[in-house]
Amino acid sequence: MRAFLTFLIGFAAKRLGAFQVPRAMAAPTRRGGDDSHTGTAVITRTKPVTKKPNLYRVLLLNDDFTPMEFVVHVLQHFFNKSQDDAYRIMMHVHQNGVGECGVFTYEVAETKVTLVMDFARQHQHPLQCVMEKS
């Protein structure tokens, strides 16, 4: 970099006329017989390493009071499931007590859990939706 600046100052001095290159900016003299240094430098940039975000599973919990149709509606509306997929997940929740709705980043999973819980409360259903680290 220093050699390049010295070159630019010298080039400008020749173009503009009588201009002296300051001693501090001049290229350092080399002592000894080592001619391996060519005066060029290689600048490397380190690429930042990005880490994949942690993923969280959003789960629906079974209860004895929430209608099956309501659970299917929630799966279709909040998790973009087809009618068949929503019915299959609802039956899995009904038979096993818990079922996975999807896997998301923390913020998305937290938002979906909150939306489902609020929607269930508005319709006076005790449906529980939780998230766990995948």
Coordinates of N, CA and C in Angstrom, one line a residue:
M1 N 0.8 -1.2 0.0 CA 0.0 0.0 0.0 C 0.9 1.2 0.0
R2 N 1.9 1.2 0.8 CA 2.8 2.4 0.9 C 3.5 2.6 -0.5
A3 N 3.9 1.5 -1.1 CA 4.6 1.7 -2.4 C 3.6 2.3 -3.4
F4 N 2.4 1.9 -3.4 CA 1.4 2.4 -4.3 C 1.2 3.9 -4.1
L5 N 1.1 4.3 -2.8 CA 0.9 5.7 -2.5 C 2.1 6.5 -2.9
T6 N 3.3 6.0 -2.8 CA 4.5 6.7 -3.2 C 4.5 6.8 -4.7
F7 N 4.0 5.8 -5.4 CA 3.9 5.8 -6.9 C 2.9 6.9 -7.3
L8 N 1.8 7.0 -6.6 CA 0.8 8.0 -7.0 C 1.3 9.4 -6.7
I9 N 2.0 9.6 -5.6 CA 2.6 11.0 -5.3 C 3.6 11.3 -6.3
G10 N 4.5 10.4 -6.7 CA 5.5 10.7 -7.7 C 4.9 10.9 -9.1
F11 N 3.9 10.2 -9.4 CA 3.2 10.4 -10.7 C 2.5 11.8 -10.7
A12 N 1.9 12.2 -9.6 CA 1.2 13.5 -9.6 C 2.3 14.6 -9.6
A13 N 3.4 14.3 -9.0 CA 4.5 15.3 -9.0 C 5.0 15.6 -10.4
K14 N 5.2 14.6 -11.2 CA 5.7 14.7 -12.5 C 4.6 15.5 -13.4
R15 N 3.4 15.2 -13.1 CA 2.3 15.8 -13.9 C 2.1 17.3 -13.6
L16 N 2.3 17.6 -12.3 CA 2.0 18.9 -11.8 C 3.3 19.8 -11.8
G17 N 4.4 19.3 -11.8 CA 5.6 20.1 -11.8 C 6.4 19.8 -10.6
A18 N 7.2 20.8 -10.1 CA 8.1 20.7 -9.0 C 7.4 20.3 -7.7
F19 N 7.5 19.1 -7.4 CA 6.9 18.6 -6.1 C 7.8 17.6 -5.5
Q20 N 8.1 17.7 -4.3 CA 9.0 16.8 -3.6 C 8.2 15.8 -2.8
V21 N 8.6 14.5 -2.9 CA 7.9 13.5 -2.1 C 8.5 13.6 -0.7
P22 N 7.7 13.7 0.3 CA 8.2 13.7 1.7 C 9.0 12.5 2.0
R23 N 10.0 12.7 2.8 CA 10.9 11.6 3.2 C 10.1 10.4 3.9
A24 N 9.1 10.8 4.7 CA 8.4 9.8 5.4 C 7.5 8.9 4.5
M25 N 7.2 9.5 3.3 CA 6.3 8.7 2.4 C 7.2 7.9 1.4
A26 N 8.4 8.2 1.3 CA 9.3 7.5 0.4 C 9.4 6.0 0.7
A27 N 9.6 5.2 -0.3 CA 9.7 3.8 -0.1 C 11.0 3.5 0.7
P28 N 10.9 2.6 1.7 CA 12.1 2.3 2.5 C 13.1 1.6 1.7
T29 N 14.4 1.8 2.0 CA 15.5 1.2 1.3 C 15.7 -0.2 1.9
R30 N 16.1 -1.2 1.1 CA 16.4 -2.5 1.6 C 17.9 -2.7 1.7
R31 N 18.3 -3.3 2.8 CA 19.7 -3.7 3.0 C 19.8 -5.1 2.8
G32 N 21.0 -5.5 2.3 CA 21.2 -6.9 2.1 C 20.9 -7.3 0.7
G33 N 21.1 -8.5 0.3 CA 21.0 -9.0 -1.0 C 19.6 -9.7 -1.3
D34 N 18.7 -9.5 -0.4 CA 17.4 -10.2 -0.6 C 16.5 -9.4 -1.6
D35 N 16.4 -10.0 -2.7 CA 15.5 -9.4 -3.8 C 14.2 -10.0 -3.9
S36 N 13.8 -10.9 -2.9 CA 12.5 -11.6 -3.0 C 11.3 -10.7 -2.8
H37 N 11.5 -9.6 -2.2 CA 10.4 -8.7 -2.0 C 10.1 -7.9 -3.2
T38 N 8.9 -7.9 -3.8 CA 8.6 -7.2 -5.0 C 7.9 -5.9 -4.8
G39 N 7.5 -5.6 -3.5 CA 6.8 -4.4 -3.3 C 5.3 -4.5 -3.4
T40 N 4.8 -5.7 -3.7 CA 3.4 -5.8 -3.7 C 2.9 -6.5 -2.5
A41 N 1.6 -6.3 -2.2 CA 1.0 -7.0 -1.0 C -0.3 -7.6 -1.5
V42 N -0.6 -8.7 -0.8 CA -1.9 -9.4 -1.0 C -2.8 -9.1 0.1
I43 N -4.0 -8.5 -0.2 CA -5.0 -8.2 0.8 C -6.0 -9.3 0.8
T44 N -6.2 -10.0 1.9 CA -7.2 -11.0 2.0 C -8.4 -10.5 2.9
R45 N -9.5 -10.9 2.5 CA -10.7 -10.6 3.3 C -11.2 -11.9 3.9
T46 N -11.5 -11.8 5.2 CA -12.0 -13.0 5.9 C -13.6 -13.0 5.7
K47 N -14.1 -14.1 5.2 CA -15.5 -14.2 5.0 C -16.2 -14.5 6.4
P48 N -17.2 -13.7 6.8 CA -17.8 -14.0 8.1 C -18.5 -15.3 8.0
V49 N -18.4 -16.1 9.1 CA -19.1 -17.4 9.1 C -20.4 -17.2 9.8
T50 N -21.5 -17.5 9.1 CA -22.8 -17.4 9.6 C -23.3 -18.7 10.2
K51 N -23.9 -18.7 11.3 CA -24.4 -19.9 11.9 C -25.9 -20.0 11.6
K52 N -26.3 -21.2 11.3 CA -27.7 -21.5 11.1 C -28.5 -21.3 12.4
P53 N -29.7 -20.7 12.3 CA -30.4 -20.4 13.5 C -31.0 -21.7 14.1
N54 N -31.2 -21.7 15.4 CA -31.8 -22.9 16.0 C -33.3 -23.0 15.6
L55 N -33.7 -24.2 15.4 CA -35.1 -24.5 15.0 C -35.9 -25.0 16.1
Y56 N -37.2 -24.7 16.1 CA -38.1 -25.0 17.2 C -39.3 -25.7 16.6
R57 N -39.8 -26.8 17.2 CA -41.0 -27.5 16.8 C -42.2 -26.9 17.5
V58 N -43.2 -26.7 16.7 CA -44.5 -26.2 17.3 C -45.4 -27.4 17.4
L59 N -45.9 -27.6 18.6 CA -46.7 -28.8 18.9 C -48.1 -28.4 19.4
L60 N -49.1 -29.2 19.0 CA -50.4 -29.1 19.6 C -50.6 -30.2 20.6
L61 N -51.3 -29.8 21.7 CA -51.5 -30.8 22.7 C -53.0 -31.2 22.7
N62 N -53.3 -32.4 23.0 CA -54.7 -32.9 23.0 C -55.4 -32.5 24.2
D63 N -56.7 -32.2 24.1 CA -57.6 -32.1 25.2 C -58.9 -32.7 24.8
D64 N -59.8 -32.8 25.8 CA -61.1 -33.5 25.6 C -62.2 -32.6 25.2
F65 N -61.9 -31.3 25.0 CA -63.0 -30.3 24.8 C -62.9 -29.6 23.5
T66 N -61.8 -29.4 22.9 CA -61.7 -28.7 21.6 C -62.2 -29.6 20.5
P67 N -63.1 -29.1 19.7 CA -63.6 -29.9 18.6 C -62.5 -30.2 17.5
M68 N -62.7 -31.3 16.9 CA -61.7 -31.7 15.9 C -61.7 -30.8 14.7
E69 N -62.9 -30.3 14.4 CA -63.0 -29.4 13.2 C -62.2 -28.1 13.5
F70 N -62.2 -27.6 14.8 CA -61.5 -26.4 15.1 C -60.0 -26.6 15.0
V71 N -59.5 -27.8 15.4 CA -58.1 -28.1 15.3 C -57.7 -28.1 13.8
V72 N -58.5 -28.7 13.0 CA -58.2 -28.8 11.5 C -58.2 -27.3 11.0
H73 N -59.1 -26.5 11.4 CA -59.1 -25.1 10.9 C -57.9 -24.4 11.4
V74 N -57.4 -24.6 12.6 CA -56.2 -23.9 13.1 C -55.0 -24.4 12.3
L75 N -54.9 -25.7 12.0 CA -53.8 -26.2 11.2 C -53.8 -25.6 9.8
Q76 N -54.9 -25.5 9.2 CA -55.0 -24.9 7.8 C -54.7 -23.4 7.8
H77 N -55.3 -22.7 8.8 CA -55.2 -21.2 8.8 C -53.8 -20.8 9.2
F78 N -53.2 -21.3 10.3 CA -52.0 -20.8 10.9 C -50.7 -21.5 10.4
F79 N -50.9 -22.7 9.9 CA -49.7 -23.5 9.5 C -49.8 -23.9 8.0
N80 N -50.7 -23.4 7.3 CA -50.9 -23.6 5.8 C -50.9 -25.0 5.4
K81 N -51.6 -25.8 6.2 CA -51.7 -27.3 5.9 C -52.9 -27.5 4.9
S82 N -52.8 -28.5 4.1 CA -53.9 -28.9 3.3 C -55.0 -29.6 4.1
Q83 N -56.1 -29.8 3.6 CA -57.2 -30.4 4.3 C -56.8 -31.8 4.8
D84 N -56.1 -32.6 3.9 CA -55.7 -33.9 4.2 C -54.6 -33.9 5.3
D85 N -53.6 -33.0 5.1 CA -52.5 -33.0 6.1 C -53.0 -32.5 7.5
A86 N -53.9 -31.5 7.5 CA -54.5 -31.0 8.7 C -55.3 -32.1 9.4
Y87 N -56.1 -32.9 8.7 CA -56.8 -34.0 9.3 C -55.9 -35.1 9.9
R88 N -54.9 -35.4 9.1 CA -53.9 -36.4 9.6 C -53.2 -36.0 10.9
I89 N -52.8 -34.7 10.9 CA -52.1 -34.2 12.1 C -53.1 -34.1 13.3
M90 N -54.3 -33.7 13.0 CA -55.3 -33.7 14.1 C -55.6 -35.1 14.7
M91 N -55.7 -36.1 13.8 CA -55.9 -37.4 14.3 C -54.7 -37.9 15.1
H92 N -53.5 -37.5 14.7 CA -52.3 -37.9 15.4 C -52.3 -37.3 16.8
V93 N -52.7 -36.0 16.9 CA -52.8 -35.3 18.2 C -53.9 -36.0 19.0
H94 N -55.0 -36.4 18.4 CA -56.1 -37.0 19.2 C -55.7 -38.4 19.7
Q95 N -54.9 -39.2 18.9 CA -54.6 -40.5 19.3 C -53.3 -40.6 20.2
N96 N -52.3 -39.7 20.0 CA -51.1 -39.7 20.7 C -50.9 -38.6 21.8
G97 N -51.8 -37.7 21.8 CA -51.7 -36.7 22.8 C -50.9 -35.4 22.4
V98 N -50.1 -35.5 21.4 CA -49.3 -34.4 20.9 C -49.0 -34.6 19.4
G99 N -48.9 -33.5 18.7 CA -48.6 -33.6 17.3 C -47.8 -32.4 16.8
E100 N -46.9 -32.6 15.9 CA -46.1 -31.5 15.4 C -46.8 -30.8 14.2
C101 N -46.8 -29.4 14.4 CA -47.4 -28.6 13.3 C -46.4 -28.1 12.3
G102 N -45.2 -27.9 12.8 CA -44.1 -27.5 11.9 C -42.9 -27.1 12.7
V103 N -41.8 -26.8 11.9 CA -40.5 -26.5 12.5 C -40.1 -25.1 12.0
F104 N -39.8 -24.2 12.9 CA -39.6 -22.8 12.5 C -38.4 -22.2 13.3
T105 N -37.9 -21.0 12.9 CA -37.0 -20.3 13.8 C -37.7 -19.9 15.0
Y106 N -36.9 -19.4 16.0 CA -37.5 -19.1 17.3 C -38.6 -18.0 17.2
E107 N -38.4 -16.9 16.5 CA -39.3 -15.8 16.4 C -40.6 -16.3 15.7
V108 N -40.5 -17.0 14.6 CA -41.7 -17.5 13.9 C -42.5 -18.5 14.8
A109 N -41.8 -19.4 15.4 CA -42.4 -20.4 16.3 C -43.2 -19.7 17.4
E110 N -42.5 -18.7 18.0 CA -43.1 -18.0 19.1 C -44.4 -17.3 18.7
T111 N -44.3 -16.7 17.5 CA -45.4 -15.9 17.0 C -46.6 -16.9 16.7
K112 N -46.3 -18.0 16.1 CA -47.4 -19.0 15.7 C -48.0 -19.5 17.0
V113 N -47.3 -19.8 18.0 CA -47.8 -20.3 19.3 C -48.7 -19.2 19.9
T114 N -48.3 -18.0 19.9 CA -49.1 -16.9 20.5 C -50.4 -16.7 19.7
L115 N -50.3 -16.7 18.3 CA -51.5 -16.6 17.5 C -52.5 -17.7 17.7
V116 N -52.0 -18.9 17.8 CA -52.9 -20.1 18.0 C -53.6 -20.0 19.4
M117 N -52.8 -19.7 20.4 CA -53.4 -19.6 21.7 C -54.4 -18.5 21.8
D118 N -54.1 -17.4 21.3 CA -55.1 -16.2 21.3 C -56.4 -16.6 20.5
F119 N -56.2 -17.2 19.4 CA -57.3 -17.6 18.5 C -58.2 -18.6 19.3
A120 N -57.6 -19.6 20.0 CA -58.3 -20.6 20.7 C -59.1 -19.9 21.9
R121 N -58.4 -19.0 22.6 CA -59.1 -18.3 23.7 C -60.3 -17.5 23.2
Q122 N -60.1 -16.8 22.1 CA -61.2 -16.0 21.5 C -62.4 -16.9 21.2
H123 N -62.2 -18.1 20.8 CA -63.3 -19.0 20.5 C -63.6 -19.9 21.7
Q124 N -63.1 -19.6 22.9 CA -63.4 -20.3 24.1 C -63.1 -21.8 24.1
H125 N -61.9 -22.1 23.5 CA -61.4 -23.5 23.5 C -60.1 -23.6 24.3
P126 N -59.9 -24.7 25.0 CA -58.7 -24.9 25.8 C -57.5 -25.4 25.1
L127 N -57.5 -25.3 23.8 CA -56.4 -25.9 23.0 C -55.1 -25.3 23.4
Q128 N -54.1 -26.2 23.6 CA -52.8 -25.8 24.0 C -51.8 -26.0 22.8
C129 N -51.0 -24.9 22.6 CA -49.9 -25.0 21.6 C -48.6 -24.6 22.3
V130 N -47.6 -25.4 22.1 CA -46.3 -25.1 22.7 C -45.2 -25.2 21.7
M131 N -44.0 -24.8 22.1 CA -42.8 -25.0 21.2 C -41.7 -25.6 22.0
E132 N -40.9 -26.4 21.3 CA -39.7 -27.0 21.9 C -38.5 -26.9 20.9
K133 N -37.3 -26.9 21.5 CA -36.1 -26.8 20.6 C -36.0 -28.1 19.9
S134 N -35.8 -28.0 18.6 CA -35.7 -29.2 17.7 C -34.3 -29.8 17.8

